[in-house]
């Protein structure tokens, strides 16, 4: 998979080298290229923002550098890319979104800052490929970089060969709508806390039942929104 990232903070993405995805990049499964938006400015101050038409707080990212940056990426693209712009006003990015995007040959992440990007950039990008405005959740970050990084990691680990054990991807929580069961490892007693007896019993059927019950109970307590509606409620 080819991934391009456009940002005014390219150094943010240095951590991709040391993360889980560093290995995937080494193996040629993932080709990530980070571009500095300011390289596409034409004024002495390398300006990327300006005041909003119609007034209001803060600054908005100018369209011209974005147009040049996207043109440059598309010029040597393998196919029509999918553009992803993190935004607090986007559709919710979920595991299903990550799954869907993991089969795309080319993703382009546009990282806004300030109050966001001039709306016409999204319109222009939609003439070059599919455009998705994506939110990580209902809270406000300072820009699109952290959201892009999270999405690149969530998508990248679903590419076959990126995560070591393919079983851990099939069994994964959030694909079947329940939270995961609690995990334990050695020692069996740690600071007077015991591992639940059933896990030491060797009864695979009872272990599976116990884990399923744990998943349902934890989901009801922490994420009732994931469960089907209770008809007695
Ligand atoms: C981003 C920022 C907008 C103004 C709510 C009402 C008014 C600050 C680019 C994604 C998620 C983001 C995100 C993604 C891209 C950018 C900062 C934007 C406003 C906020 C204030 C700039 C934030 N899931 N959260 N945040 N910002 N809005």
Short mmCIF file of C-alpha atoms and ligand atoms in Angstrom, two decimals:
data_model
loop_
_atom_site.label_atom_id
_atom_site.label_comp_id
_atom_site.label_asym_id
_atom_site.label_seq_id
_atom_site.Cartn_x
_atom_site.Cartn_y
_atom_site.Cartn_z
CA UNK A 1 0.00 0.00 0.00
CA UNK A 2 1.16 3.48 -0.85
CA UNK A 3 0.47 6.19 1.76
CA UNK A 4 1.19 9.89 1.30
CA UNK A 5 0.86 12.38 4.15
CA UNK A 6 0.66 16.16 3.71
CA UNK A 7 1.41 18.18 6.86
CA UNK A 8 3.16 21.30 8.15
CA UNK A 9 4.75 19.05 10.83
CA UNK A 10 6.52 16.23 8.95
CA UNK A 11 8.58 15.35 12.05
CA UNK A 12 5.39 14.06 13.74
CA UNK A 13 5.58 11.04 11.46
CA UNK A 14 9.14 10.05 12.40
CA UNK A 15 7.63 7.65 14.96
CA UNK A 16 6.21 5.51 12.12
CA UNK A 17 9.79 4.30 11.60
CA UNK A 18 10.05 2.82 15.11
CA UNK A 19 6.49 1.52 15.46
CA UNK A 20 5.01 -1.80 14.43
CA UNK A 21 4.69 -0.40 10.93
CA UNK A 22 8.42 0.18 10.59
CA UNK A 23 8.79 -3.56 9.94
CA UNK A 24 6.05 -3.48 7.27
CA UNK A 25 7.82 -0.61 5.58
CA UNK A 26 11.11 -2.49 5.64
CA UNK A 27 9.40 -5.51 4.06
CA UNK A 28 8.02 -3.33 1.25
CA UNK A 29 4.37 -3.86 2.26
CA UNK A 30 3.87 -0.22 3.09
CA UNK A 31 5.37 2.77 1.26
CA UNK A 32 4.81 5.91 3.37
CA UNK A 33 5.89 9.30 2.06
CA UNK A 34 5.56 12.46 4.13
CA UNK A 35 5.34 15.85 2.42
CA UNK A 36 5.82 19.31 3.95
CA UNK A 37 2.93 21.53 2.84
CA UNK A 38 5.21 24.59 3.17
CA UNK A 39 7.32 23.28 0.28
CA UNK A 40 4.34 24.23 -1.90
CA UNK A 41 4.10 27.86 -0.78
CA UNK A 42 5.36 30.63 -3.05
CA UNK A 43 5.82 33.59 -0.65
CA UNK A 44 8.89 34.50 1.39
CA UNK A 45 7.18 33.61 4.70
CA UNK A 46 5.93 30.21 3.48
CA UNK A 47 2.39 31.18 4.55
CA UNK A 48 -0.19 28.39 4.80
CA UNK A 49 -3.03 30.21 6.65
CA UNK A 50 -5.21 33.29 6.35
CA UNK A 51 -8.22 34.92 8.05
CA UNK A 52 -11.67 33.38 7.49
CA UNK A 53 -14.10 34.98 5.01
CA UNK A 54 -17.26 35.97 6.88
CA UNK A 55 -15.27 36.54 10.09
CA UNK A 56 -14.89 34.33 13.14
CA UNK A 57 -12.14 33.07 15.38
CA UNK A 58 -8.82 31.65 14.26
CA UNK A 59 -7.23 31.05 10.88
CA UNK A 60 -8.01 28.82 7.91
CA UNK A 61 -5.53 26.96 5.69
CA UNK A 62 -5.14 28.58 2.25
CA UNK A 63 -6.11 26.43 -0.75
CA UNK A 64 -3.16 27.17 -3.10
CA UNK A 65 -0.41 25.16 -1.30
CA UNK A 66 -2.85 22.26 -0.88
CA UNK A 67 -3.66 22.28 -4.61
CA UNK A 68 0.02 22.12 -5.54
CA UNK A 69 0.78 19.43 -2.93
CA UNK A 70 -2.08 17.19 -4.10
CA UNK A 71 -1.17 17.73 -7.79
CA UNK A 72 2.41 16.64 -7.04
CA UNK A 73 1.24 13.45 -5.30
CA UNK A 74 -1.27 12.53 -8.00
CA UNK A 75 1.36 13.11 -10.73
CA UNK A 76 3.32 10.05 -9.58
CA UNK A 77 0.43 8.01 -8.15
CA UNK A 78 -0.14 4.37 -9.08
CA UNK A 79 -3.95 4.88 -9.33
CA UNK A 80 -6.79 7.22 -8.30
CA UNK A 81 -6.10 7.69 -4.58
CA UNK A 82 -8.48 7.87 -1.64
CA UNK A 83 -8.00 11.18 0.18
CA UNK A 84 -8.56 11.16 3.92
CA UNK A 85 -8.89 14.47 5.72
CA UNK A 86 -9.13 14.16 9.51
CA UNK A 87 -11.81 16.53 10.77
CA UNK A 88 -13.93 16.92 13.91
CA UNK A 89 -16.82 17.27 11.41
CA UNK A 90 -16.03 14.00 9.59
CA UNK A 91 -17.71 10.59 9.59
CA UNK A 92 -16.63 8.33 12.45
CA UNK A 93 -13.54 6.22 11.76
CA UNK A 94 -14.19 2.68 13.07
CA UNK A 95 -12.64 -0.78 12.73
CA UNK A 96 -15.00 -1.29 9.75
CA UNK A 97 -13.52 1.83 8.11
CA UNK A 98 -9.99 0.56 8.79
CA UNK A 99 -10.90 -2.83 7.28
CA UNK A 100 -12.42 -1.19 4.20
CA UNK A 101 -9.44 1.12 3.63
CA UNK A 102 -6.86 -1.65 4.18
CA UNK A 103 -7.53 -2.92 0.63
CA UNK A 104 -6.98 0.49 -1.01
CA UNK A 105 -3.81 0.70 -3.11
CA UNK A 106 -3.19 4.38 -2.34
CA UNK A 107 -4.26 6.59 0.58
CA UNK A 108 -3.46 10.30 0.89
CA UNK A 109 -3.81 11.87 4.36
CA UNK A 110 -4.27 15.66 4.45
CA UNK A 111 -3.47 17.03 7.90
CA UNK A 112 -5.12 20.35 8.65
CA UNK A 113 -4.14 22.75 11.43
CA UNK A 114 -5.63 26.01 12.80
CA UNK A 115 -9.45 25.85 12.32
CA UNK A 116 -9.15 23.61 9.29
CA UNK A 117 -8.74 23.77 5.50
CA UNK A 118 -10.53 25.95 2.91
CA UNK A 119 -13.55 23.85 1.86
CA UNK A 120 -12.67 24.11 -1.86
CA UNK A 121 -9.64 21.84 -1.28
CA UNK A 122 -12.05 18.95 -0.56
CA UNK A 123 -14.03 19.77 -3.71
CA UNK A 124 -10.83 19.85 -5.78
CA UNK A 125 -9.52 16.60 -4.24
CA UNK A 126 -12.80 14.89 -5.19
CA UNK A 127 -11.91 15.51 -8.87
CA UNK A 128 -8.69 13.50 -8.27
CA UNK A 129 -10.05 10.59 -6.23
CA UNK A 130 -12.47 9.59 -3.45
CA UNK A 131 -12.56 11.99 -0.51
CA UNK A 132 -13.39 10.98 3.09
CA UNK A 133 -13.53 13.46 5.98
CA UNK A 134 -12.92 11.30 9.05
CA UNK A 135 -13.30 11.89 12.79
CA UNK A 136 -11.59 9.73 15.41
CA UNK A 137 -14.23 10.64 17.96
CA UNK A 138 -16.14 13.50 19.53
CA UNK A 139 -13.26 15.49 20.96
CA UNK A 140 -11.15 18.26 19.40
CA UNK A 141 -7.47 17.76 18.59
CA UNK A 142 -5.13 20.57 17.53
CA UNK A 143 -4.72 19.23 14.00
CA UNK A 144 -4.96 16.19 11.78
CA UNK A 145 -1.54 14.66 12.49
CA UNK A 146 -2.36 12.53 15.55
CA UNK A 147 -5.62 11.39 13.93
CA UNK A 148 -3.77 10.44 10.70
CA UNK A 149 -1.17 8.51 12.66
CA UNK A 150 -3.88 6.55 14.48
CA UNK A 151 -5.64 5.75 11.20
CA UNK A 152 -2.39 4.73 9.46
CA UNK A 153 -1.64 2.34 12.33
CA UNK A 154 -5.18 0.90 12.42
CA UNK A 155 -5.24 0.42 8.63
CA UNK A 156 -1.61 -0.65 8.23
CA UNK A 157 -1.80 -3.53 10.73
CA UNK A 158 -4.65 -5.07 8.69
CA UNK A 159 -2.48 -5.41 5.58
CA UNK A 160 -1.66 -9.14 5.22
CA UNK A 161 1.86 -9.80 6.52
CA UNK A 162 2.09 -6.67 8.68
CA UNK A 163 0.97 -8.25 11.97
CA UNK A 164 2.91 -11.40 12.88
CA UNK A 165 0.04 -13.69 13.92
CA UNK A 166 -2.97 -13.63 11.52
CA UNK A 167 -5.11 -15.42 14.20
CA UNK A 168 -4.91 -12.37 16.43
CA UNK A 169 -6.57 -10.41 13.61
CA UNK A 170 -9.48 -12.88 13.16
CA UNK A 171 -10.23 -13.14 16.89
CA UNK A 172 -10.07 -9.40 17.25
CA UNK A 173 -12.55 -7.49 19.36
CA UNK A 174 -14.66 -4.78 17.72
CA UNK A 175 -15.20 -6.98 14.67
CA UNK A 176 -18.02 -8.91 16.39
CA UNK A 177 -19.37 -6.03 18.44
CA UNK A 178 -18.25 -7.11 21.94
CA UNK A 179 -15.35 -5.87 24.05
CA UNK A 180 -12.47 -8.28 24.57
CA UNK A 181 -12.16 -10.67 27.52
CA UNK A 182 -9.55 -10.01 30.28
CA UNK A 183 -6.07 -11.53 29.75
CA UNK A 184 -3.63 -12.97 32.29
CA UNK A 185 -0.13 -14.39 32.18
CA UNK A 186 2.38 -15.81 34.64
CA UNK A 187 2.79 -15.78 37.60
CA UNK A 188 -0.53 -17.34 38.76
CA UNK A 189 -0.29 -15.27 41.96
CA UNK A 190 1.07 -11.74 41.88
CA UNK A 191 1.01 -9.48 44.96
CA UNK A 192 -1.81 -11.66 46.37
CA UNK A 193 -3.92 -11.27 43.22
CA UNK A 194 -4.94 -14.62 41.71
CA UNK A 195 -5.58 -15.55 38.10
CA UNK A 196 -9.22 -16.80 37.82
CA UNK A 197 -9.30 -20.59 38.56
CA UNK A 198 -11.13 -21.47 35.35
CA UNK A 199 -8.13 -20.32 33.26
CA UNK A 200 -5.85 -22.77 35.11
CA UNK A 201 -8.36 -25.64 34.86
CA UNK A 202 -7.50 -26.88 31.37
CA UNK A 203 -11.24 -27.12 30.49
CA UNK A 204 -11.29 -25.44 27.08
CA UNK A 205 -15.11 -25.38 26.91
CA UNK A 206 -15.43 -23.71 30.32
CA UNK A 207 -12.69 -21.24 29.44
CA UNK A 208 -14.55 -20.26 26.24
CA UNK A 209 -17.85 -19.88 28.16
CA UNK A 210 -16.23 -17.80 30.89
CA UNK A 211 -14.53 -15.53 28.36
CA UNK A 212 -17.76 -14.99 26.46
CA UNK A 213 -19.62 -14.12 29.69
CA UNK A 214 -16.84 -11.67 30.59
CA UNK A 215 -17.14 -10.02 27.19
CA UNK A 216 -20.91 -9.58 27.51
CA UNK A 217 -20.67 -8.25 31.08
CA UNK A 218 -17.88 -5.78 30.28
CA UNK A 219 -19.70 -4.57 27.20
CA UNK A 220 -22.90 -4.01 29.22
CA UNK A 221 -20.93 -2.07 31.88
CA UNK A 222 -18.61 -0.01 29.68
CA UNK A 223 -20.14 0.16 26.21
CA UNK A 224 -23.88 -0.55 26.38
CA UNK A 225 -24.19 1.34 23.08
CA UNK A 226 -22.61 -1.72 21.37
CA UNK A 227 -25.33 -4.14 22.59
CA UNK A 228 -28.71 -4.77 20.97
CA UNK A 229 -31.47 -2.76 22.72
CA UNK A 230 -32.85 -4.34 25.91
CA UNK A 231 -36.58 -5.04 25.20
CA UNK A 232 -37.45 -4.70 28.94
CA UNK A 233 -35.90 -1.19 29.04
C1 LIG B 1 -8.32 19.67 13.64
C2 LIG B 1 -9.56 22.40 15.13
C3 LIG B 1 -11.75 22.87 14.28
C4 LIG B 1 -13.32 24.37 15.47
C5 LIG B 1 -15.58 22.00 17.23
C6 LIG B 1 -16.48 23.18 16.95
C7 LIG B 1 -15.58 24.20 16.26
C8 LIG B 1 -9.82 23.20 16.23
C9 LIG B 1 -7.45 20.51 11.73
C10 LIG B 1 -10.29 15.23 14.52
C11 LIG B 1 -10.93 14.73 15.63
C12 LIG B 1 -9.82 16.48 14.87
C13 LIG B 1 -9.13 17.45 14.02
C14 LIG B 1 -8.76 17.09 12.71
C15 LIG B 1 -8.17 18.04 11.86
C16 LIG B 1 -7.97 19.33 12.32
C17 LIG B 1 -8.21 21.76 15.02
C18 LIG B 1 -10.52 22.22 14.16
C19 LIG B 1 -12.01 23.66 15.36
C20 LIG B 1 -14.20 22.42 16.77
C21 LIG B 1 -11.05 23.84 16.34
C22 LIG B 1 -7.50 21.51 12.66
C23 LIG B 1 -8.90 18.75 14.49
N1 LIG B 1 -11.59 13.55 15.80
N2 LIG B 1 -10.84 15.65 16.59
N3 LIG B 1 -10.18 16.70 16.14
N4 LIG B 1 -8.02 21.00 13.83
N5 LIG B 1 -14.43 23.50 15.79
#
